[in-house]
């Protein structure tokens, strides 16, 4: 059954949901370490130390470089994200909550990929940790949250939020996933944008 979501009650994680962050991770892995064999399907755990047979220092370097300001601004959005978010912005502010520490570069990136959305309708909260998302979501009045880290989804559900898992290789749990799962932004659009009536 599709959830019936009011746009005002919906929030979004950024990395792995709006931004194809792992594509950048893999590009840097190729360019800097010659790791040409790696693909997104190898990333079967959000904790990359658990799924990649690489030195800890290399993984840490790749994560830091992926998230730095230069590479943040070069991220590619996931297919359909800019279009659907631009539509949702007609219903009110877009609320993004990220576990990144610094909001500036990812906020700039969101402005870049959403040129039609007024700057004041893009709200970014950078919590510095997944756990700290809870309090921010409470303050924002967000009930539904699109997230790619399974452990964060569990945490949200435990606290009474409705997580929506954005399907990625690192969050697949077979039939054991108890949460609604979307595989594309087109699917998110179907769950939310029937409320386009509200625009009238
Ligand atoms: Mg994420």
Tab-separated table of N, CA and C in Angstrom, residues 42-108:
chain	number	residue	atom	x	y	z
A	42	UNK	N	29.143	-3.565	-4.975
A	42	UNK	CA	30.072	-4.057	-3.938
A	42	UNK	C	29.818	-3.392	-2.598
A	43	UNK	N	29.088	-2.290	-2.623
A	43	UNK	CA	28.891	-1.519	-1.384
A	43	UNK	C	27.634	-2.033	-0.689
A	44	UNK	N	27.771	-3.187	-0.060
A	44	UNK	CA	26.587	-3.838	0.502
A	44	UNK	C	26.384	-3.507	1.976
A	45	UNK	N	27.234	-2.648	2.517
A	45	UNK	CA	27.032	-2.178	3.886
A	45	UNK	C	27.301	-0.681	3.902
A	46	UNK	N	26.498	0.054	4.683
A	46	UNK	CA	26.752	1.487	4.800
A	46	UNK	C	28.116	1.720	5.434
A	47	UNK	N	28.507	0.785	6.311
A	47	UNK	CA	29.840	0.850	6.902
A	47	UNK	C	30.823	0.253	5.888
A	48	UNK	N	31.485	1.130	5.165
A	48	UNK	CA	32.326	0.661	4.049
A	48	UNK	C	33.502	-0.179	4.525
A	49	UNK	N	33.877	-0.002	5.784
A	49	UNK	CA	34.966	-0.821	6.326
A	49	UNK	C	34.556	-2.297	6.390
A	50	UNK	N	33.264	-2.550	6.432
A	50	UNK	CA	32.789	-3.931	6.543
A	50	UNK	C	32.652	-4.617	5.196
A	51	UNK	N	32.507	-3.819	4.128
A	51	UNK	CA	32.246	-4.486	2.843
A	51	UNK	C	33.387	-4.326	1.827
A	52	UNK	N	34.380	-3.509	2.123
A	52	UNK	CA	35.482	-3.339	1.173
A	52	UNK	C	36.767	-3.892	1.768
A	53	UNK	N	37.443	-4.698	0.982
A	53	UNK	CA	38.677	-5.301	1.440
A	53	UNK	C	39.838	-4.354	1.129
A	54	UNK	N	39.822	-3.221	1.819
A	54	UNK	CA	40.845	-2.187	1.606
A	54	UNK	C	41.366	-1.722	2.957
A	55	UNK	N	42.565	-1.150	2.927
A	55	UNK	CA	43.114	-0.604	4.169
A	55	UNK	C	42.170	0.456	4.721
A	56	UNK	N	42.078	0.471	6.030
A	56	UNK	CA	41.224	1.441	6.712
A	56	UNK	C	41.569	2.873	6.310
A	57	UNK	N	42.868	3.133	6.175
A	57	UNK	CA	43.298	4.503	5.834
A	57	UNK	C	42.831	4.905	4.439
A	58	UNK	N	42.831	3.957	3.535
A	58	UNK	CA	42.375	4.260	2.167
A	58	UNK	C	40.878	4.580	2.185
A	59	UNK	N	40.121	3.771	2.901
A	59	UNK	CA	38.668	4.014	2.966
A	59	UNK	C	38.399	5.368	3.613
A	60	UNK	N	39.091	5.661	4.686
A	60	UNK	CA	38.886	6.960	5.355
A	60	UNK	C	39.237	8.115	4.421
A	61	UNK	N	40.312	7.965	3.689
A	61	UNK	CA	40.718	9.012	2.745
A	61	UNK	C	39.656	9.200	1.658
A	62	UNK	N	39.133	8.090	1.161
A	62	UNK	CA	38.113	8.170	0.109
A	62	UNK	C	36.843	8.847	0.630
A	63	UNK	N	36.452	8.524	1.842
A	63	UNK	CA	35.241	9.138	2.408
A	63	UNK	C	35.457	10.639	2.595
A	64	UNK	N	36.584	11.006	3.172
A	64	UNK	CA	36.864	12.437	3.415
A	64	UNK	C	36.913	13.203	2.101
A	65	UNK	N	37.575	12.617	1.105
A	65	UNK	CA	37.706	13.316	-0.182
A	65	UNK	C	36.348	13.438	-0.863
A	66	UNK	N	35.566	12.382	-0.784
A	66	UNK	CA	34.229	12.415	-1.405
A	66	UNK	C	33.388	13.549	-0.825
A	67	UNK	N	33.532	13.764	0.477
A	67	UNK	CA	32.669	14.741	1.153
A	67	UNK	C	33.285	16.142	1.202
A	68	UNK	N	34.481	16.317	0.619
A	68	UNK	CA	35.075	17.663	0.715
A	68	UNK	C	34.310	18.644	-0.178
A	69	UNK	N	34.615	19.923	-0.029
A	69	UNK	CA	33.821	20.951	-0.716
A	69	UNK	C	33.898	20.820	-2.233
A	70	UNK	N	35.104	20.554	-2.745
A	70	UNK	CA	35.275	20.471	-4.198
A	70	UNK	C	34.424	19.346	-4.779
A	71	UNK	N	34.530	18.162	-4.176
A	71	UNK	CA	33.788	17.019	-4.717
A	71	UNK	C	32.296	17.104	-4.427
A	72	UNK	N	31.933	17.746	-3.329
A	72	UNK	CA	30.507	17.947	-3.053
A	72	UNK	C	29.862	18.741	-4.185
A	73	UNK	N	30.552	19.772	-4.627
A	73	UNK	CA	29.974	20.612	-5.682
A	73	UNK	C	29.940	19.907	-7.038
A	74	UNK	N	30.679	18.807	-7.143
A	74	UNK	CA	30.677	18.051	-8.406
A	74	UNK	C	29.784	16.808	-8.362
A	75	UNK	N	29.042	16.643	-7.280
A	75	UNK	CA	28.153	15.475	-7.183
A	75	UNK	C	27.130	15.487	-8.307
A	76	UNK	N	26.738	14.291	-8.713
A	76	UNK	CA	25.626	14.175	-9.662
A	76	UNK	C	24.363	13.884	-8.864
A	77	UNK	N	23.249	14.500	-9.216
A	77	UNK	CA	22.001	14.127	-8.543
A	77	UNK	C	21.523	12.768	-9.039
A	78	UNK	N	20.786	12.060	-8.209
A	78	UNK	CA	20.167	10.821	-8.675
A	78	UNK	C	19.056	11.162	-9.661
A	79	UNK	N	18.840	10.270	-10.587
A	79	UNK	CA	17.925	10.554	-11.693
A	79	UNK	C	16.535	10.940	-11.194
A	80	UNK	N	16.044	12.027	-11.690
A	80	UNK	CA	14.683	12.456	-11.352
A	80	UNK	C	14.587	13.343	-10.126
A	81	UNK	N	15.629	13.367	-9.307
A	81	UNK	CA	15.549	14.123	-8.042
A	81	UNK	C	15.297	15.627	-8.280
A	82	UNK	N	16.053	16.275	-9.159
A	82	UNK	CA	15.813	17.719	-9.337
A	82	UNK	C	14.391	18.016	-9.810
A	83	UNK	N	13.882	17.203	-10.717
A	83	UNK	CA	12.539	17.446	-11.241
A	83	UNK	C	11.475	17.318	-10.138
A	84	UNK	N	11.541	16.220	-9.400
A	84	UNK	CA	10.504	15.985	-8.384
A	84	UNK	C	10.610	17.012	-7.257
A	85	UNK	N	11.835	17.316	-6.838
A	85	UNK	CA	12.009	18.307	-5.769
A	85	UNK	C	11.523	19.690	-6.220
A	86	UNK	N	11.768	20.026	-7.460
A	86	UNK	CA	11.313	21.327	-7.960
A	86	UNK	C	9.789	21.407	-7.913
A	87	UNK	N	9.139	20.292	-8.208
A	87	UNK	CA	7.674	20.267	-8.128
A	87	UNK	C	7.194	20.382	-6.689
A	88	UNK	N	7.848	19.635	-5.813
A	88	UNK	CA	7.443	19.657	-4.399
A	88	UNK	C	7.605	21.039	-3.787
A	89	UNK	N	8.565	21.787	-4.288
A	89	UNK	CA	8.815	23.123	-3.730
A	89	UNK	C	7.615	24.047	-3.932
A	90	UNK	N	6.718	23.704	-4.837
A	90	UNK	CA	5.507	24.503	-5.002
A	90	UNK	C	4.586	24.377	-3.793
A	91	UNK	N	4.786	23.323	-3.011
A	91	UNK	CA	3.931	23.086	-1.835
A	91	UNK	C	4.538	23.666	-0.560
A	92	UNK	N	5.772	24.135	-0.625
A	92	UNK	CA	6.395	24.682	0.582
A	92	UNK	C	7.871	24.352	0.614
A	93	UNK	N	8.537	24.709	1.717
A	93	UNK	CA	9.982	24.512	1.792
A	93	UNK	C	10.374	23.035	1.684
A	94	UNK	N	11.510	22.803	1.062
A	94	UNK	CA	12.083	21.456	1.010
A	94	UNK	C	12.970	21.302	2.231
A	95	UNK	N	12.724	20.256	2.998
A	95	UNK	CA	13.490	20.069	4.235
A	95	UNK	C	14.489	18.931	4.076
A	96	UNK	N	15.762	19.269	4.140
A	96	UNK	CA	16.825	18.282	4.029
A	96	UNK	C	17.533	18.177	5.373
A	97	UNK	N	17.729	16.953	5.816
A	97	UNK	CA	18.455	16.747	7.071
A	97	UNK	C	19.566	15.744	6.801
A	98	UNK	N	20.791	16.213	6.965
A	98	UNK	CA	21.960	15.390	6.641
A	98	UNK	C	22.822	15.195	7.878
A	99	UNK	N	23.504	14.065	7.914
A	99	UNK	CA	24.440	13.830	9.011
A	99	UNK	C	25.809	14.448	8.724
A	100	UNK	N	25.927	15.142	7.583
A	100	UNK	CA	27.175	15.886	7.347
A	100	UNK	C	27.387	16.893	8.480
A	101	UNK	N	28.644	17.281	8.647
A	101	UNK	CA	28.953	18.219	9.731
A	101	UNK	C	28.711	19.649	9.279
A	102	UNK	N	29.064	19.947	8.023
A	102	UNK	CA	28.972	21.314	7.523
A	102	UNK	C	27.884	21.414	6.459
A	103	UNK	N	27.019	22.392	6.536
A	103	UNK	CA	25.940	22.486	5.547
A	103	UNK	C	26.285	23.296	4.300
A	104	UNK	N	27.337	24.123	4.358
A	104	UNK	CA	27.510	25.150	3.324
A	104	UNK	C	27.623	24.590	1.910
A	105	UNK	N	28.555	23.647	1.698
A	105	UNK	CA	28.786	23.205	0.317
A	105	UNK	C	27.602	22.388	-0.211
A	106	UNK	N	26.976	21.602	0.643
A	106	UNK	CA	25.847	20.789	0.147
A	106	UNK	C	24.634	21.696	-0.091
A	107	UNK	N	24.525	22.769	0.676
A	107	UNK	CA	23.459	23.744	0.431
A	107	UNK	C	23.677	24.423	-0.928
A	108	UNK	N	24.929	24.790	-1.180
A	108	UNK	CA	25.261	25.393	-2.479
A	108	UNK	C	24.957	24.427	-3.619
